[in-house]
Coordinates of C-alpha atoms in Angstrom, one line a residue:
Chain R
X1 CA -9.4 -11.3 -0.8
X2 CA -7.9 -15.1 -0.8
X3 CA -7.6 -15.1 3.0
X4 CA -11.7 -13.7 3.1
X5 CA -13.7 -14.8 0.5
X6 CA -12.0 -17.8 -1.1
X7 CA -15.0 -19.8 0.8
X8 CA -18.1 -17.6 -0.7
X9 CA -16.2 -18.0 -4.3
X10 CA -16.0 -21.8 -4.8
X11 CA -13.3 -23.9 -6.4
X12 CA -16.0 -23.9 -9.0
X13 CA -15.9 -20.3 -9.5
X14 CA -12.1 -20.3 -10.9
X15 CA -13.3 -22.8 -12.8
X16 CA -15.4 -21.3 -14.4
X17 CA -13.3 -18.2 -14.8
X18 CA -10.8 -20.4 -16.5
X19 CA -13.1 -21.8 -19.1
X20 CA -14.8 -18.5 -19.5
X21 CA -18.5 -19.6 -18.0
X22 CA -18.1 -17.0 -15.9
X23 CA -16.7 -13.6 -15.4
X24 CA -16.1 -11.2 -12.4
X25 CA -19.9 -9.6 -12.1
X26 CA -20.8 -13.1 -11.5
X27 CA -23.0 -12.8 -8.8
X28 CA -20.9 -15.2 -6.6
X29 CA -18.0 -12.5 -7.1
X30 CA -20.2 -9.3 -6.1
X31 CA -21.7 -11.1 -3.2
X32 CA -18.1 -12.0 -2.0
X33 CA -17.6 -8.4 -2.4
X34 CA -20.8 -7.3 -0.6
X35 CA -19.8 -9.8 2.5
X36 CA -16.5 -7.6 2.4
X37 CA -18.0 -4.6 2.8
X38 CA -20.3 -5.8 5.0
X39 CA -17.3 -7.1 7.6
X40 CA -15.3 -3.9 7.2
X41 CA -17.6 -2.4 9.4
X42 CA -15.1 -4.6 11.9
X43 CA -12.1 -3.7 11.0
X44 CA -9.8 -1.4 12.8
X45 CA -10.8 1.7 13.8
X46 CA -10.0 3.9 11.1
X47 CA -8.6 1.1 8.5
X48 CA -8.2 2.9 5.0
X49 CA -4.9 4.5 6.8
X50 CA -3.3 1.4 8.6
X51 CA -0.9 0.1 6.3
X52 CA 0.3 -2.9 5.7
X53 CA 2.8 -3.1 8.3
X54 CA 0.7 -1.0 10.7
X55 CA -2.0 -3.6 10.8
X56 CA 0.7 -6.8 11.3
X57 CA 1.7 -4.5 14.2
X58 CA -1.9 -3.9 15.6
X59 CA -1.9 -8.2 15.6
X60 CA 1.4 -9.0 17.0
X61 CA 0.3 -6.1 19.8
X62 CA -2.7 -7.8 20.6
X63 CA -4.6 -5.2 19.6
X64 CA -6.3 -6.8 16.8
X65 CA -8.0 -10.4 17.3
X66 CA -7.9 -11.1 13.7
X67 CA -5.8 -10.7 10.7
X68 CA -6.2 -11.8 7.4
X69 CA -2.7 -13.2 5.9
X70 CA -1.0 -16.4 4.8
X71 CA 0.9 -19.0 6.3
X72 CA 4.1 -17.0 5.7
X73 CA 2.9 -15.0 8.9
X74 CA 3.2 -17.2 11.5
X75 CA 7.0 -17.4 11.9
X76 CA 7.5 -13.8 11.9
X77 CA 4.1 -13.0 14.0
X78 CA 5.3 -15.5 16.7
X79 CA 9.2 -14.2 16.6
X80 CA 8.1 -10.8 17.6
X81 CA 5.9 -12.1 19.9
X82 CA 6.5 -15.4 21.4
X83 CA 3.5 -15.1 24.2
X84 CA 1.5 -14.6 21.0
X85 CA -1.3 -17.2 21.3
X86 CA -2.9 -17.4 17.9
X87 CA -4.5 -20.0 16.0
X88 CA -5.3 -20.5 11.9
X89 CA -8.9 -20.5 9.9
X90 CA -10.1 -21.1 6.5
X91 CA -12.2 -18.3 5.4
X92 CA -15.7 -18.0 6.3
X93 CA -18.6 -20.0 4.6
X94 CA -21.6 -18.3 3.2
X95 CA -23.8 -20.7 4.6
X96 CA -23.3 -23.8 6.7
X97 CA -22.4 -26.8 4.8
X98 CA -20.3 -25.3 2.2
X99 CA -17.0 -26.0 1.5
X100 CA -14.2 -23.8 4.0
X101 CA -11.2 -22.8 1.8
X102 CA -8.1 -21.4 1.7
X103 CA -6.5 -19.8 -1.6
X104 CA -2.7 -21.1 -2.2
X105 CA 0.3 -20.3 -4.9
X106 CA 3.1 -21.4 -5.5
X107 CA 6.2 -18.9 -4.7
X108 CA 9.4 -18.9 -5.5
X109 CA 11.4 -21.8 -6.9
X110 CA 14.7 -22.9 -8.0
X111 CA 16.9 -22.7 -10.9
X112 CA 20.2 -23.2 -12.6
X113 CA 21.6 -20.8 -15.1
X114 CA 22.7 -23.1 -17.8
X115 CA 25.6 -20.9 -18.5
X116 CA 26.5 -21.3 -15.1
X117 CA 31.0 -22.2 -14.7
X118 CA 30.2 -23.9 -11.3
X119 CA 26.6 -25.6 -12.8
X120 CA 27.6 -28.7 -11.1
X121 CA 28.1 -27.5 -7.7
X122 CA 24.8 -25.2 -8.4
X123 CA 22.6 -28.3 -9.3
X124 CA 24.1 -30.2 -6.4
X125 CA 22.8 -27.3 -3.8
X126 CA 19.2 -27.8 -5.9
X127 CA 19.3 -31.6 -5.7
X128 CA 19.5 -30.9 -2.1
X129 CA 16.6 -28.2 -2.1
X130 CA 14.7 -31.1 -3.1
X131 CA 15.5 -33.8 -0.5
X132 CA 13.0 -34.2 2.8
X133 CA 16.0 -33.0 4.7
X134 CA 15.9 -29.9 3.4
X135 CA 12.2 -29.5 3.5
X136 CA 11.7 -30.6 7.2
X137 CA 14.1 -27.6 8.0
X138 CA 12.2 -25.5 5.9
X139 CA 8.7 -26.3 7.3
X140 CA 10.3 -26.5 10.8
X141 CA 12.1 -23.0 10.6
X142 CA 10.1 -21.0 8.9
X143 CA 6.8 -22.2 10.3
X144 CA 5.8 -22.5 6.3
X145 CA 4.2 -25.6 4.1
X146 CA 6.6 -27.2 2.0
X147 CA 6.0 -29.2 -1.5
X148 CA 8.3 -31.8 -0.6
X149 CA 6.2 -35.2 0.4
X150 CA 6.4 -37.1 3.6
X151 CA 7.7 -34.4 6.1
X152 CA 7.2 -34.9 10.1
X153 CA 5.7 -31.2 11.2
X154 CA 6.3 -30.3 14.2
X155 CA 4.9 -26.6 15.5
X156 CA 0.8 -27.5 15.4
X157 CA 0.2 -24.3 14.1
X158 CA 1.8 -25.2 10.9
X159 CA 0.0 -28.7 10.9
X160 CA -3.3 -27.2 11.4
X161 CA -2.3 -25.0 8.1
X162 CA -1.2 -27.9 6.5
X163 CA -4.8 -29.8 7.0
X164 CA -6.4 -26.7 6.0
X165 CA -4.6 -26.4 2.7
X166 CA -6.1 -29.6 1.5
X167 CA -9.5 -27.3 1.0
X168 CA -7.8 -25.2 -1.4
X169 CA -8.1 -22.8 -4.4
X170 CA -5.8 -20.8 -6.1
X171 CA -5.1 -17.2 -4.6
X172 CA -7.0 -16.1 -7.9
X173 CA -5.4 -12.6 -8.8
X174 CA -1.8 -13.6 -8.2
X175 CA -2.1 -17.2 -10.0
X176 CA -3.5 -16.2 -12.8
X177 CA -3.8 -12.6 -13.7
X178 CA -0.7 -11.3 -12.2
X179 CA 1.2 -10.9 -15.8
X180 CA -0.3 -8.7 -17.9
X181 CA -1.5 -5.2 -17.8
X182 CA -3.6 -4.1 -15.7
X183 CA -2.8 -6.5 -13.5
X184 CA -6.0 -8.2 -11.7
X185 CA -4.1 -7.6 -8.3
X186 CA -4.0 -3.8 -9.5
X187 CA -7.6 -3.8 -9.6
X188 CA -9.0 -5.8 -6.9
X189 CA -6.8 -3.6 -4.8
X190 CA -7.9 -0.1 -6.0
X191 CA -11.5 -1.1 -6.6
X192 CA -11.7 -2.5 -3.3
X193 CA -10.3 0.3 -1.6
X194 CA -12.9 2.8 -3.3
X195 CA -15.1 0.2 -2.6
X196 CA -14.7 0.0 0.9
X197 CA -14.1 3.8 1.2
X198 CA -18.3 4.2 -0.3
X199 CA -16.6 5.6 -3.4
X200 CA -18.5 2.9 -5.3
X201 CA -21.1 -0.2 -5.0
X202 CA -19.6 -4.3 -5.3
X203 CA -21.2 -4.2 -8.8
X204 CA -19.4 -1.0 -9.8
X205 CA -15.9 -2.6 -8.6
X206 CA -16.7 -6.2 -9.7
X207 CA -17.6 -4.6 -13.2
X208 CA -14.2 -2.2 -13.4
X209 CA -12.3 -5.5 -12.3
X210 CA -13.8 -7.4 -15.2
X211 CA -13.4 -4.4 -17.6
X212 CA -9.8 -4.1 -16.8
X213 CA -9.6 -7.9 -17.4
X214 CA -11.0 -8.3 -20.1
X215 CA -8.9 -6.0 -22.1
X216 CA -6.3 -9.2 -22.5
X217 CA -8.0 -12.2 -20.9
X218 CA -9.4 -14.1 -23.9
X219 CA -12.5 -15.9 -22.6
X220 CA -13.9 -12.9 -21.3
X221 CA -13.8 -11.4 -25.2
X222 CA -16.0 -13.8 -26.5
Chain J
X1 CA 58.3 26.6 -41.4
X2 CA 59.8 28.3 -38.3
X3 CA 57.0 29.2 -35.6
X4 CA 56.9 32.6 -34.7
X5 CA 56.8 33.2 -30.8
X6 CA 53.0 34.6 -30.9
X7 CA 51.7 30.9 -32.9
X8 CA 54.2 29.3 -30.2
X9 CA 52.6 31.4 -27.5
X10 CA 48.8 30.7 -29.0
X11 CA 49.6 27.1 -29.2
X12 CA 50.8 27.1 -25.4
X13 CA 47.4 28.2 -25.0
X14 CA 45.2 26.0 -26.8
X15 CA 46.5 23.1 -25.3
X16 CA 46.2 24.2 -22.0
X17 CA 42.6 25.7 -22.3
X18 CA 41.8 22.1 -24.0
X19 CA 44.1 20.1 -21.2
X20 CA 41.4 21.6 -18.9
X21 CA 38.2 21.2 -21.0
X22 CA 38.4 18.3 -22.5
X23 CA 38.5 15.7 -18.9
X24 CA 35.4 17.3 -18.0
X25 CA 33.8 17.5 -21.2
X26 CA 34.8 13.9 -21.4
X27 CA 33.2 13.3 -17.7
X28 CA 30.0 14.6 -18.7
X29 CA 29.2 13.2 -22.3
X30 CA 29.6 9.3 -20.7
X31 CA 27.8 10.2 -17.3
X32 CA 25.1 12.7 -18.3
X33 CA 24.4 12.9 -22.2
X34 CA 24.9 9.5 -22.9
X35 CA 22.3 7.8 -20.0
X36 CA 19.9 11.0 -21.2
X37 CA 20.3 9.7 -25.1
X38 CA 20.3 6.5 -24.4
X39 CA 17.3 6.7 -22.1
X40 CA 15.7 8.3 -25.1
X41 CA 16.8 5.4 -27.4
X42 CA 14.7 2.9 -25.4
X43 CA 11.7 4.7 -25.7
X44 CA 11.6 3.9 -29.3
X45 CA 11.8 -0.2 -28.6
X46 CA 10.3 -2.9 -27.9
X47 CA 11.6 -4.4 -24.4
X48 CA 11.5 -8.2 -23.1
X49 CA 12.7 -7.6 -19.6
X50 CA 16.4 -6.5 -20.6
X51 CA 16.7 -7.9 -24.1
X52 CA 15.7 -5.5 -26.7
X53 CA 13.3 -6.1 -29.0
X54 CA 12.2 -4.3 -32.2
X55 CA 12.3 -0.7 -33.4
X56 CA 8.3 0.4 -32.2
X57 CA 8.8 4.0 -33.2
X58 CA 6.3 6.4 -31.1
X59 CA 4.4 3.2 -30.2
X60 CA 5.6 3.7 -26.9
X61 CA 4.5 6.9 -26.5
X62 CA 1.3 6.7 -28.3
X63 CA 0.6 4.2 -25.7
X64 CA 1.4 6.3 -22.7
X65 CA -0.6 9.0 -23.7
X66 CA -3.6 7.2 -25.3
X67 CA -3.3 3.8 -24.7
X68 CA -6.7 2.9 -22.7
X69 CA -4.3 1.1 -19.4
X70 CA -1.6 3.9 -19.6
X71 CA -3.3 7.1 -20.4
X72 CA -6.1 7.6 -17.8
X73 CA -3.1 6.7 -15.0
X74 CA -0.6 9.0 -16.7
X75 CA -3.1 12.3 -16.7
X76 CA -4.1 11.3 -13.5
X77 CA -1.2 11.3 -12.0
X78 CA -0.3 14.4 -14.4
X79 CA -2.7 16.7 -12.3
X80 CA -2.0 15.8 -9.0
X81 CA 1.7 17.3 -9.9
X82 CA 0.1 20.0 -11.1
X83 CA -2.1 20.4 -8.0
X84 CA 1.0 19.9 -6.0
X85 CA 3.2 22.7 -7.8
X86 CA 0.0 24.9 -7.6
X87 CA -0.3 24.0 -3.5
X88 CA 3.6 24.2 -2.9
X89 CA 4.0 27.3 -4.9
X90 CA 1.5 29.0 -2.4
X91 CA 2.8 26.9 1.0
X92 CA 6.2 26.2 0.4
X93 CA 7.3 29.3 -1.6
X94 CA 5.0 32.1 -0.2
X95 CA 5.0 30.8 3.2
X96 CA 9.4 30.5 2.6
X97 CA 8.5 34.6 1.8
X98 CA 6.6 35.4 4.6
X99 CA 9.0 33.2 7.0
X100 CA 12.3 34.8 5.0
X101 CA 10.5 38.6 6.2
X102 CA 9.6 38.2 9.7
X103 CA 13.5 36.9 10.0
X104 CA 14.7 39.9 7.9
X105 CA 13.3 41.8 10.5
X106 CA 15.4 40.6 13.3
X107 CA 13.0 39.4 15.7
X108 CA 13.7 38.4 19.4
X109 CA 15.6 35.3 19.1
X110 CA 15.9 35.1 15.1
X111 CA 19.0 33.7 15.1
X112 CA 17.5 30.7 16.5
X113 CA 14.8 31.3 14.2
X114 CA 16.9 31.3 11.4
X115 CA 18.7 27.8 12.3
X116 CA 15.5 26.4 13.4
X117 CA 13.6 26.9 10.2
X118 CA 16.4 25.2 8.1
X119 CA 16.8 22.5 10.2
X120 CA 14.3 19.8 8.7
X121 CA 15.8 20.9 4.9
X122 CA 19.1 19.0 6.1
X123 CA 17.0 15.7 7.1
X124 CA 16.4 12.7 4.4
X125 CA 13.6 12.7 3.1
X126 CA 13.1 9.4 3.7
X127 CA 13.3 10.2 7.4
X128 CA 10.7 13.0 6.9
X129 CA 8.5 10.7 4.8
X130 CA 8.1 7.8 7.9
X131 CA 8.5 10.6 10.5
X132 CA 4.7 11.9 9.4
X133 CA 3.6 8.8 8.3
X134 CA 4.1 8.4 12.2
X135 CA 2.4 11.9 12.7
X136 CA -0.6 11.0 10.3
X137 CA -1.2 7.2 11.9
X138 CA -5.0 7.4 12.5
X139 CA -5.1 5.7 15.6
X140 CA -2.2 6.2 17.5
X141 CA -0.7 9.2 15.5
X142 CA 0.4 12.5 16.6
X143 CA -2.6 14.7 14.9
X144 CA -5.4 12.6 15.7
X145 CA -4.4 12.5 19.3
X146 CA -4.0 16.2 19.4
X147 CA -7.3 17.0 18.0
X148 CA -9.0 14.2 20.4
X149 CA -7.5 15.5 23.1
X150 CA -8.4 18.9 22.2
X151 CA -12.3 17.0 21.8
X152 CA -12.1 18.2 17.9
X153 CA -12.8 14.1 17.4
X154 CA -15.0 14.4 14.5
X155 CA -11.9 16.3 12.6
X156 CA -9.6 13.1 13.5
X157 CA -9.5 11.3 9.8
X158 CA -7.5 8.4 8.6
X159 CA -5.4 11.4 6.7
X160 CA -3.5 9.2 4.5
X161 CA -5.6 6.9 3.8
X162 CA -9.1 9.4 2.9
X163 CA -8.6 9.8 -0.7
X164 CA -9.9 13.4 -0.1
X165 CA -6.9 14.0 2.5
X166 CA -4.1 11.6 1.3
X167 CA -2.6 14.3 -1.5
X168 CA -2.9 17.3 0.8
X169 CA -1.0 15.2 3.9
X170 CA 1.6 14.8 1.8
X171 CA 2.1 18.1 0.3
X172 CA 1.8 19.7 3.9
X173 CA 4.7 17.0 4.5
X174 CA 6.7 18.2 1.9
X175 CA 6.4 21.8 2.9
X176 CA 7.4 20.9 6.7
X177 CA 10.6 19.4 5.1
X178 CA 12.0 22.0 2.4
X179 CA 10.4 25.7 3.7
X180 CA 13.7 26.6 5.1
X181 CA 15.0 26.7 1.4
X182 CA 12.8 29.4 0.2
X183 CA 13.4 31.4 3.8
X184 CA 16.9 31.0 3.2
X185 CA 17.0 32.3 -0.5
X186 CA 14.4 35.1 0.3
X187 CA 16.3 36.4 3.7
X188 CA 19.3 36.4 1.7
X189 CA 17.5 38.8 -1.3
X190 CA 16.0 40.6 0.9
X191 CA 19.2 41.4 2.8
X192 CA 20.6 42.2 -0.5
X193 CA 18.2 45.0 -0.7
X194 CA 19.9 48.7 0.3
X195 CA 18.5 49.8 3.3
X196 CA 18.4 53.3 2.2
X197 CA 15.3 51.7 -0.2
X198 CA 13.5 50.5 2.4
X199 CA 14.0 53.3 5.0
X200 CA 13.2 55.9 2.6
X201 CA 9.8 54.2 1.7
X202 CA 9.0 53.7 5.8
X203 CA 10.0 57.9 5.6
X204 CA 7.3 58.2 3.0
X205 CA 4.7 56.4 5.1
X206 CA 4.3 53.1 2.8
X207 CA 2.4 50.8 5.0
X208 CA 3.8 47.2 5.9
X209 CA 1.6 45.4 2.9
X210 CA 2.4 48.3 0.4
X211 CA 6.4 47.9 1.3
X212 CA 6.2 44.2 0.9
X213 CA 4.3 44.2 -2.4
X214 CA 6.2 47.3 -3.9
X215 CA 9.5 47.1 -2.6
X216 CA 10.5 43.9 -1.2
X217 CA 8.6 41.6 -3.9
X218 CA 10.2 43.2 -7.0
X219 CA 13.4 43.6 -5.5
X220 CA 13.9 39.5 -4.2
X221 CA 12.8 39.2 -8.1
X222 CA 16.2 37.0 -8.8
X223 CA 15.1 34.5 -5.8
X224 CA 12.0 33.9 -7.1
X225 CA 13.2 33.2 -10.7
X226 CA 15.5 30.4 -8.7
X227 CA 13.0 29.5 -6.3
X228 CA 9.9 29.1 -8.6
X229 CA 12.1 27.4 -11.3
X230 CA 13.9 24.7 -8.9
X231 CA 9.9 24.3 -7.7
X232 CA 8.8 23.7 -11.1
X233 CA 11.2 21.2 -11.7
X234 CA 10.8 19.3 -8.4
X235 CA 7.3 19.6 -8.6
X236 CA 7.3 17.1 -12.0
X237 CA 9.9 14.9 -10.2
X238 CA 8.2 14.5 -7.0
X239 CA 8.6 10.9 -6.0
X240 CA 10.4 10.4 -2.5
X241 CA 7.7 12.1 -0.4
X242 CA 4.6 10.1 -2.1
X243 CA 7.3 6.9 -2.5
X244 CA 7.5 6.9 1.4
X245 CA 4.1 8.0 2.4
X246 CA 1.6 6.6 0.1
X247 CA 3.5 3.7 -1.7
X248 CA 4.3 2.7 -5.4
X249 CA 0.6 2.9 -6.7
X250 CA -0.4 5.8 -5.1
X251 CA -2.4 4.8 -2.3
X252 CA -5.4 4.9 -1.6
X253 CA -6.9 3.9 -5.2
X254 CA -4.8 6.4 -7.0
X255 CA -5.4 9.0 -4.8
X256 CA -1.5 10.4 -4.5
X257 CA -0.3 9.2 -7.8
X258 CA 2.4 11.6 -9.4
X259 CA 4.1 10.6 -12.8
X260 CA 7.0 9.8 -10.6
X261 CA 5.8 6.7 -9.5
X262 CA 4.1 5.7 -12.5
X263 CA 7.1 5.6 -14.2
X264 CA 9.2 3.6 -11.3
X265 CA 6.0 1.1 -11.3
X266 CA 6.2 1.0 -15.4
X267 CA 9.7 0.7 -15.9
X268 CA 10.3 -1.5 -12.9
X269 CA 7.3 -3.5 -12.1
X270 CA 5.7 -3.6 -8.4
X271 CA 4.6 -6.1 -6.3
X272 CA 1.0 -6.0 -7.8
X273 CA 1.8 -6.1 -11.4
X274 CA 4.7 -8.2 -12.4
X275 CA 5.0 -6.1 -15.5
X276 CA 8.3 -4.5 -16.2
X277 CA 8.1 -2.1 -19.6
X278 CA 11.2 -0.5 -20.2
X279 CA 10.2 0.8 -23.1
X280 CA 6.9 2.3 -22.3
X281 CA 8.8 3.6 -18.7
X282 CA 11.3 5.1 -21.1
X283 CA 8.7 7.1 -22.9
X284 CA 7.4 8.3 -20.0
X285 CA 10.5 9.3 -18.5
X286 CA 11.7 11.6 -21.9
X287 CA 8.2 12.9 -22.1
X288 CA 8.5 14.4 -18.7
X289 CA 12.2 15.2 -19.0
X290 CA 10.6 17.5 -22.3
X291 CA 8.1 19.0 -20.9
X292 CA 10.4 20.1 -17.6
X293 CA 13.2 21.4 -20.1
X294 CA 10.8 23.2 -21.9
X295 CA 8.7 24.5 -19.7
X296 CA 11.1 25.6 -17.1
X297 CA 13.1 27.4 -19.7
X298 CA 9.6 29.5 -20.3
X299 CA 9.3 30.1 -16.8
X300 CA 13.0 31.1 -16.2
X301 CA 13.2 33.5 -19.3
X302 CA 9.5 35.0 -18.1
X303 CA 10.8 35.7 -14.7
X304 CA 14.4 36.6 -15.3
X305 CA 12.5 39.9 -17.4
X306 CA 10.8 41.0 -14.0
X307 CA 13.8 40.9 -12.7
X308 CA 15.1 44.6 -11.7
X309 CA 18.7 45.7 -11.8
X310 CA 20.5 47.8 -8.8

């Protein structure tokens, strides 16, 4: 959903998720969802039974010209296949003129155990997981963005994603209802998929999302 | 006191009887009734990730049977094992029955038969599991190819991925990989069976479905009391199969969810929800430990009283 519709949502969307303006069966969020069934139509042939791993594999084949993913892709997408010639997108606008985006998080970080009987050596190595060295081997290697300032990239892919994550929002689900139970990625994913399989409209899923939400999210109880 | 030689002989023996009881007695309280109690413990807390927290009491299970998150997942997922003992009962079992007579009756080439059938039983089940989720690919899978080619297109379906198909794919999946269990436990009843039984009822003119239902069936009564009892039991622990096939929340939307995985996703999180609930998984975990003990006593007392003596 970040890599699709973070565009038709609007960085003033979360926003207004956060303060509790809005919730999900804000029309913003069914539309998103009506675009997404609306695009399914071209997906790959038979798509509700490609899995996860199928569909990387139908893209790294050649035999898909798109894919929605993250940045995290690219390195392992152009190892299996180096004649790969692939580019990077924000996801589509609703209309000309507005905003592209792309939804980030931040993933996986550092840290010490402060009972630790080599804590010295172990806040040495993190010192250094900190230092522009470290991250210009990071980015360069792993084809990835790093948080680390002031880093020459060198693959272009990774510098186009890199200009593209200045248009950002957060990857909404996994930032900031990931935690508690149901989890918001638990939703979006089943009510998409019944969605998408004409079990049920965009309002139905937009309004089981925000039901299952709303059992622990406080603005939406108001 | 002097001892007399039969309290010196007794003794003799109650140390040896209790040299040999006691190691495995030992063995099995700290590496089968102690996780089972202890696992039972937990249900009754409160966990943050590994620390424990408070004494909850039946919170824990109150919650996994009625809590409004836990409870329409848990029934859900109740009824597809249900479905899938049911469908396996009739596949797995009756087809093991029918497989175990045609063998019985020494066909051209049985013994090949006989190792064939068995064959998949001995393969992991994590093999199986990937090896139809090869089978079942909707574009470039085995079935869908063989029904396109055989221009029966418009029965071509993204199996595991239809939410009417998914459950059925896998149970069909699981009854490719374990029929040669049943076939071998039946063949072996049945070949327990005296011959002068059966030849006396061909003398008497039974026909084929009359021998079968009044001969064979009562008489292989001991291999169904193992058979249906060991499905019962698997059939509430099913996890591998839909593990492999469908993935930790039962894809698609549910669709193949079996109290299996909902307790693996409880009790250890997945990469959707970062949740990990020890407590509630343990809940869920004695609950359906319970209801296989007692239920699968029931069905073993019930069918051991059908059995018939010879």
């Amino acid at each position: 959903m970040g890599g699709l519709l973070s565009s038709m949502l609007g960085k003033q969307f979360e926003e207004d998720i956060i303060s509790g303006k809005a919730n999900f069966t804000d029309p913003r969020f069914v539309n998103a969802l009506a675009k997404l069934k609306d695009v399914s139509q071209y997906f790959a042939p038979n798509f509700t039974g490609v899995d996860y791993p199928s569909s990387q594999q139908l893209f790294v084949a050649g035999r898909a010209a798109m894919f929605a993913g993250g940045s995290y892709e690219v390195a392992n997408f152009t190892k299996q296949n180096p004649t790969l010639d692939l580019g990077v997108f924000p996801a589509p606008v609703l209309k000309a003129g507005d905003q592209a985006l792309v939804a980030t998080y931040y993933d996986g970080g550092y840290a010490v155990n402060a009972k630790s009987d080599k804590k010295d050596a172990a806040l040495k190595f993190v010192r250094y997981l900190a230092t522009p060295e470290y991250g210009t081997a990071f980015t360069n290697t792993l084809k990835n963005l790093s948080p680390i300032q002031g880093i020459k990239i060198e693959d272009p892919i990774t510098q186009e994603v890199a200009k593209l994550a200045e248009n950002s929002m957060s990857y909404l689900m996994l930032v900031r209802f990931r935690y508690q139970e149901p989890s918001g990625s638990v939703l979006l994913q089943s009510n998409v998929q019944k969605m998408l399989a004409g079990q049920q409209t965009p309002e139905q899923a937009a309004a089981e999302i925000n039901k299952g939400i709303a059992t622990y999210y406080k603005p939406f109880q108001k | 006191m002097p001892v007399s030689p039969i309290q010196a002989h007794t003794l003799k023996h109650r140390s040896w009887v209790a040299f040999l009881v006691i190691p495995p007695v030992v063995f099995m309280s700290l590496f089968v009734v102690y996780p089972i109690l202890s696992a039972f413990a937990y249900a009754f807390y409160e966990w943050r990730g590994l620390a424990r927290g408070e004494f909850v009491g039946l919170a824990n299970f109150k919650e996994v049977l009625f809590g409004p998150t836990m409870a329409p997942v848990v029934w859900n997922a109740f009824l597809h094992n249900v479905y899938a003992l049911i469908a396996l009962m009739i596949i797995q079992n009756g087809g093991g029955f029918l497989l175990a007579w045609l063998l019985y009756k020494e066909p051209f080439g049985y013994r090949f038969h006989r190792l064939a059938v068995f064959v998949p039983v001995v393969l992991s089940t994590i093999i199986v599991g990937f090896l139809w989720k090869l089978f079942l690919n909707p574009n470039f899978g085995l079935v869908n190819q063989a029904l396109n080619s055989v221009g029966l297109d418009a029965l071509a379906k993204p199996w595991l991925g239809d939410s009417s198909t998914a459950l059925g794919a896998l149970i069909l999946a699981n009854a490719w990989h374990f029929i040669g269990f049943p076939t071998l436990v039946y063949l072996a009843g049945m070949q327990r069976i005296p011959s002068e039984i059966i030849e006396a009822a061909r003398l008497d003119g039974t026909n084929e479905w009359q021998l079968l239902k009044n001969i064979v069936w009562p008489l292989v009564a001991p291999s169904t009391t193992i058979l249906f009892t060991l499905l019962f039991i698997g059939a509430f622990n099913w996890f591998e199969i839909p593990y492999v096939m469908a993935g930790l929340d039962g894809s698609p939307f549910g669709s193949t969810d079996v109290l299996g995985l909902v307790f693996y996703r409880t009790a250890f999180g997945n990469q959707s929800a970062s949740i990990q609930n020890f407590g509630q998984g343990s809940a869920l975990a004695t609950m359906i430990f319970l209801f296989i003990v007692v239920f699968a006593s029931a069905l073993t007392l019930w069918l051991r009283r059908r059995e018939i003596q010879f």
